[in-house]
Amino acid sequence: DAEITQSPRHKIIETGRQVTLACHQTWNHNNMFWYRQDLGHGLRLIHYSYGVHDTNKGEVSDGYSVSRSNTEDLPLTLESAASSQTSVYFCASSGREPQHFGDGTRLSIL
Amino acid sequence: QKEVEQDPGPLSVPEGAIVSLNCTYSNSAFQYFMWYRQYSRKGPELLMYTYSSGNKEDGRFTAQVDKSSKYISLFIRDSQPSDSATYLCAMSEYNFNKFYFGSGTKLNVKP
């Protein structure tokens, strides 16, 4: 069965460090998305991509970057982690159907 | 004003009850309407989606869309404790390139 895999599932890092969250999908979807989910804010879009080498900023993109070198992967990088970026991060993909989500990465920045 | 509004709850019902979950929206261009279920510490799972107005049924779940009122509903019949989760509505315009989510309603079904 097709799926979206996120890794790691949990991560604790210090402020100022760089960290990359992985997202791999086997749906063969063109569209991929990164969200963060925080209490009181719901899902907020960070970055998205409509295909290889395409990336776009979402509503909360400051401090994050993505790159898309193939169809299956959209890694999310926090260049210099801040405590405000402590959150649960979800990757999603869509094609000719609505988004499917991974099970998230719980990131704590101390 | 948010494009999609959803009451966060929590909503607590006894087992076997009929549950009604609702969202309102402001963008008349929305054509696709989705419902996701999210269990604790898991990602949102697509339950069902509809195109334009009307009803769609899948087992104990029924989705309704009223475009004239900009109002969508998810009904759960014979609710079970395993239905306890957060339910998110989502909407999209003419394709699946961009999604607008409600904040989610937390449902608790008591045995």
GROMACS .gro file of C-alpha atoms in nm:
model
  221
    1ASP     CA    1   0.000   0.000   0.000
    2ALA     CA    2   0.111   0.355  -0.072
    3GLU     CA    3   0.213   0.558   0.230
    4ILE     CA    4   0.392   0.864   0.362
    5THR     CA    5   0.680   0.804   0.598
    6GLN     CA    6   0.822   1.070   0.825
    7SER     CA    7   1.144   1.046   1.020
    8PRO     CA    8   1.245   1.082   1.288
    9ARG     CA    9   0.924   1.040   1.488
   10HIS     CA   10   1.070   1.229   1.782
   11LYS     CA   11   1.363   1.469   1.806
   12ILE     CA   12   1.508   1.691   2.076
   13ILE     CA   13   1.764   1.953   1.979
   14GLU     CA   14   1.922   2.267   2.122
   15THR     CA   15   1.839   2.617   2.002
   16GLY     CA   16   2.054   2.739   1.717
   17ARG     CA   17   2.112   2.391   1.574
   18GLN     CA   18   2.013   2.291   1.223
   19VAL     CA   19   1.780   1.996   1.180
   20THR     CA   20   1.622   1.826   0.882
   21LEU     CA   21   1.296   1.634   0.894
   22ALA     CA   22   1.245   1.371   0.628
   23CYS     CA   23   0.928   1.297   0.432
   24HIS     CA   24   0.900   1.016   0.179
   25GLN     CA   25   0.583   0.927  -0.012
   26THR     CA   26   0.507   0.628  -0.234
   27TRP     CA   27   0.178   0.765  -0.372
   28ASN     CA   28   0.358   0.911  -0.673
   29HIS     CA   29   0.187   1.242  -0.599
   30ASN     CA   30   0.311   1.564  -0.752
   31ASN     CA   31   0.200   1.783  -0.461
   32MET     CA   32   0.370   1.770  -0.123
   33PHE     CA   33   0.314   1.985   0.186
   34TRP     CA   34   0.460   2.055   0.527
   35TYR     CA   35   0.242   2.167   0.818
   36ARG     CA   36   0.295   2.234   1.182
   37GLN     CA   37   0.023   2.162   1.435
   38ASP     CA   38   0.003   2.349   1.763
   39LEU     CA   39  -0.270   2.370   2.025
   40GLY     CA   40  -0.497   2.660   1.948
   41HIS     CA   41  -0.365   2.703   1.592
   42GLY     CA   42  -0.466   2.388   1.410
   43LEU     CA   43  -0.267   2.295   1.100
   44ARG     CA   44  -0.056   2.575   0.955
   45LEU     CA   45   0.111   2.547   0.616
   46ILE     CA   46   0.488   2.593   0.615
   47HIS     CA   47   0.600   2.510   0.259
   48TYR     CA   48   0.462   2.321  -0.036
   49SER     CA   49   0.574   2.185  -0.370
   50TYR     CA   50   0.383   2.108  -0.690
   51GLY     CA   51   0.660   1.908  -0.850
   52VAL     CA   52   1.032   1.846  -0.879
   53HIS     CA   53   1.236   2.165  -0.829
   54ASP     CA   54   0.921   2.361  -0.737
   55THR     CA   55   0.886   2.505  -0.385
   56ASN     CA   56   0.655   2.770  -0.239
   57LYS     CA   57   0.618   2.948   0.092
   58GLY     CA   58   0.318   2.892   0.311
   59GLU     CA   59   0.178   3.111   0.587
   60VAL     CA   60   0.450   3.032   0.846
   61SER     CA   61   0.763   2.979   0.636
   62ASP     CA   62   1.012   3.200   0.826
   63GLY     CA   63   1.299   2.991   0.960
   64TYR     CA   64   1.220   2.690   0.740
   65SER     CA   65   1.335   2.575   0.398
   66VAL     CA   66   1.259   2.285   0.163
   67SER     CA   67   1.399   2.145  -0.159
   68ARG     CA   68   1.249   1.895  -0.401
   69SER     CA   69   1.495   1.692  -0.605
   70ASN     CA   70   1.264   1.399  -0.682
   71THR     CA   71   0.895   1.311  -0.670
   72GLU     CA   72   0.910   1.104  -0.351
   73ASP     CA   73   1.089   1.330  -0.101
   74LEU     CA   74   1.042   1.676   0.048
   75PRO     CA   75   1.281   1.731   0.339
   76LEU     CA   76   1.213   2.023   0.574
   77THR     CA   77   1.512   2.207   0.723
   78LEU     CA   78   1.517   2.434   1.023
   79GLU     CA   79   1.828   2.644   0.964
   80SER     CA   80   1.876   2.769   1.320
   81ALA     CA   81   1.617   2.615   1.549
   82ALA     CA   82   1.425   2.840   1.788
   83SER     CA   83   1.209   2.740   2.085
   84SER     CA   84   0.904   2.880   1.901
   85GLN     CA   85   0.951   2.602   1.647
   86THR     CA   86   0.876   2.333   1.903
   87SER     CA   87   0.577   2.162   1.745
   88VAL     CA   88   0.443   1.854   1.573
   89TYR     CA   89   0.528   1.855   1.204
   90PHE     CA   90   0.318   1.676   0.942
   91CYS     CA   91   0.399   1.601   0.584
   92ALA     CA   92   0.122   1.543   0.331
   93SER     CA   93   0.086   1.469  -0.038
   94SER     CA   94  -0.194   1.494  -0.292
   95GLY     CA   95  -0.255   1.424  -0.658
   96ARG     CA   96  -0.594   1.362  -0.812
   97GLU     CA   97  -0.732   1.306  -0.464
   98PRO     CA   98  -0.716   1.485  -0.129
   99GLN     CA   99  -0.411   1.490   0.092
  100HIS     CA  100  -0.277   1.190   0.275
  101PHE     CA  101  -0.068   1.256   0.584
  102GLY     CA  102   0.226   1.101   0.757
  103ASP     CA  103   0.219   1.030   1.129
  104GLY     CA  104   0.425   1.335   1.216
  105THR     CA  105   0.752   1.431   1.378
  106ARG     CA  106   0.739   1.563   1.733
  107LEU     CA  107   1.018   1.820   1.759
  108SER     CA  108   1.129   1.976   2.086
  109ILE     CA  109   1.379   2.262   2.089
  110LEU     CA  110   1.541   2.336   2.422
  111GLN     CA  111  -1.214   3.602   0.953
  112LYS     CA  112  -1.087   3.251   0.889
  113GLU     CA  113  -1.194   3.088   0.564
  114VAL     CA  114  -1.309   2.775   0.748
  115GLU     CA  115  -1.467   2.782   1.093
  116GLN     CA  116  -1.511   2.476   1.313
  117ASP     CA  117  -1.622   2.453   1.674
  118PRO     CA  118  -1.330   2.303   1.871
  119GLY     CA  119  -1.555   2.129   2.123
  120PRO     CA  120  -1.489   1.910   2.308
  121LEU     CA  121  -1.804   1.717   2.230
  122SER     CA  122  -1.890   1.433   2.466
  123VAL     CA  123  -2.163   1.180   2.381
  124PRO     CA  124  -2.273   0.838   2.508
  125GLU     CA  125  -2.203   0.530   2.302
  126GLY     CA  126  -2.469   0.471   2.039
  127ALA     CA  127  -2.555   0.839   1.997
  128ILE     CA  128  -2.576   1.017   1.663
  129VAL     CA  129  -2.299   1.273   1.635
  130SER     CA  130  -2.316   1.585   1.420
  131LEU     CA  131  -1.997   1.772   1.338
  132ASN     CA  132  -2.009   2.094   1.139
  133CYS     CA  133  -1.803   2.352   0.956
  134THR     CA  134  -1.886   2.681   0.791
  135TYR     CA  135  -1.686   2.855   0.524
  136SER     CA  136  -1.674   3.185   0.343
  137ASN     CA  137  -1.516   3.106   0.004
  138SER     CA  138  -1.783   3.021  -0.254
  139ALA     CA  139  -1.513   2.881  -0.485
  140PHE     CA  140  -1.466   2.570  -0.270
  141GLN     CA  141  -1.569   2.260  -0.464
  142TYR     CA  142  -1.421   1.972  -0.266
  143PHE     CA  143  -1.506   1.906   0.096
  144MET     CA  144  -1.309   1.663   0.310
  145TRP     CA  145  -1.335   1.513   0.655
  146TYR     CA  146  -1.029   1.383   0.840
  147ARG     CA  147  -1.008   1.189   1.164
  148GLN     CA  148  -0.702   1.233   1.383
  149TYR     CA  149  -0.623   1.006   1.673
  150SER     CA  150  -0.386   1.123   1.944
  151ARG     CA  151  -0.022   1.118   1.830
  152LYS     CA  152  -0.117   1.019   1.475
  153GLY     CA  153  -0.154   1.203   1.148
  154PRO     CA  154  -0.492   1.306   1.005
  155GLU     CA  155  -0.659   1.022   0.818
  156LEU     CA  156  -0.891   1.093   0.527
  157LEU     CA  157  -1.240   0.967   0.611
  158MET     CA  158  -1.433   1.080   0.307
  159TYR     CA  159  -1.471   1.362   0.064
  160THR     CA  160  -1.745   1.503  -0.156
  161TYR     CA  161  -1.758   1.716  -0.465
  162SER     CA  162  -1.996   2.013  -0.472
  163SER     CA  163  -2.329   1.979  -0.293
  164GLY     CA  164  -2.512   1.673  -0.174
  165ASN     CA  165  -2.468   1.376   0.055
  166LYS     CA  166  -2.224   1.089   0.066
  167GLU     CA  167  -2.255   0.786   0.287
  168ASP     CA  168  -1.986   0.538   0.396
  169GLY     CA  169  -2.094   0.291   0.658
  170ARG     CA  170  -2.186   0.479   0.975
  171PHE     CA  171  -2.057   0.808   0.834
  172THR     CA  172  -2.254   1.056   0.623
  173ALA     CA  173  -2.114   1.378   0.482
  174GLN     CA  174  -2.346   1.660   0.378
  175VAL     CA  175  -2.267   1.976   0.187
  176ASP     CA  176  -2.499   2.276   0.160
  177LYS     CA  177  -2.325   2.523  -0.070
  178SER     CA  178  -2.608   2.774  -0.053
  179SER     CA  179  -2.552   2.808   0.321
  180LYS     CA  180  -2.175   2.744   0.303
  181TYR     CA  181  -2.218   2.472   0.562
  182ILE     CA  182  -2.092   2.114   0.577
  183SER     CA  183  -2.168   1.836   0.822
  184LEU     CA  184  -2.042   1.494   0.918
  185PHE     CA  185  -2.288   1.259   1.087
  186ILE     CA  186  -2.174   0.952   1.277
  187ARG     CA  187  -2.445   0.696   1.352
  188ASP     CA  188  -2.424   0.447   1.637
  189SER     CA  189  -2.111   0.615   1.769
  190GLN     CA  190  -1.847   0.394   1.929
  191PRO     CA  191  -1.569   0.466   2.179
  192SER     CA  192  -1.326   0.400   1.893
  193ASP     CA  193  -1.470   0.709   1.720
  194SER     CA  194  -1.315   0.925   1.993
  195ALA     CA  195  -1.074   1.149   1.804
  196THR     CA  196  -1.038   1.497   1.664
  197TYR     CA  197  -1.228   1.554   1.339
  198LEU     CA  198  -1.102   1.813   1.093
  199CYS     CA  199  -1.289   1.948   0.796
  200ALA     CA  200  -1.095   2.067   0.494
  201MET     CA  201  -1.183   2.232   0.165
  202SER     CA  202  -1.027   2.283  -0.174
  203GLU     CA  203  -1.118   2.480  -0.483
  204TYR     CA  204  -1.105   2.328  -0.832
  205ASN     CA  205  -0.821   2.084  -0.770
  206PHE     CA  206  -0.625   1.940  -0.481
  207ASN     CA  207  -0.340   2.191  -0.488
  208LYS     CA  208  -0.437   2.394  -0.186
  209PHE     CA  209  -0.633   2.304   0.125
  210TYR     CA  210  -0.807   2.505   0.393
  211PHE     CA  211  -0.855   2.333   0.726
  212GLY     CA  212  -1.084   2.387   1.017
  213SER     CA  213  -0.925   2.384   1.360
  214GLY     CA  214  -1.079   2.046   1.446
  215THR     CA  215  -1.350   1.923   1.686
  216LYS     CA  216  -1.250   1.687   1.963
  217LEU     CA  217  -1.506   1.409   2.009
  218ASN     CA  218  -1.528   1.180   2.310
  219VAL     CA  219  -1.766   0.882   2.295
  220LYS     CA  220  -1.827   0.743   2.643
  221PRO     CA  221  -1.888   0.368   2.687
   0.00000   0.00000   0.00000
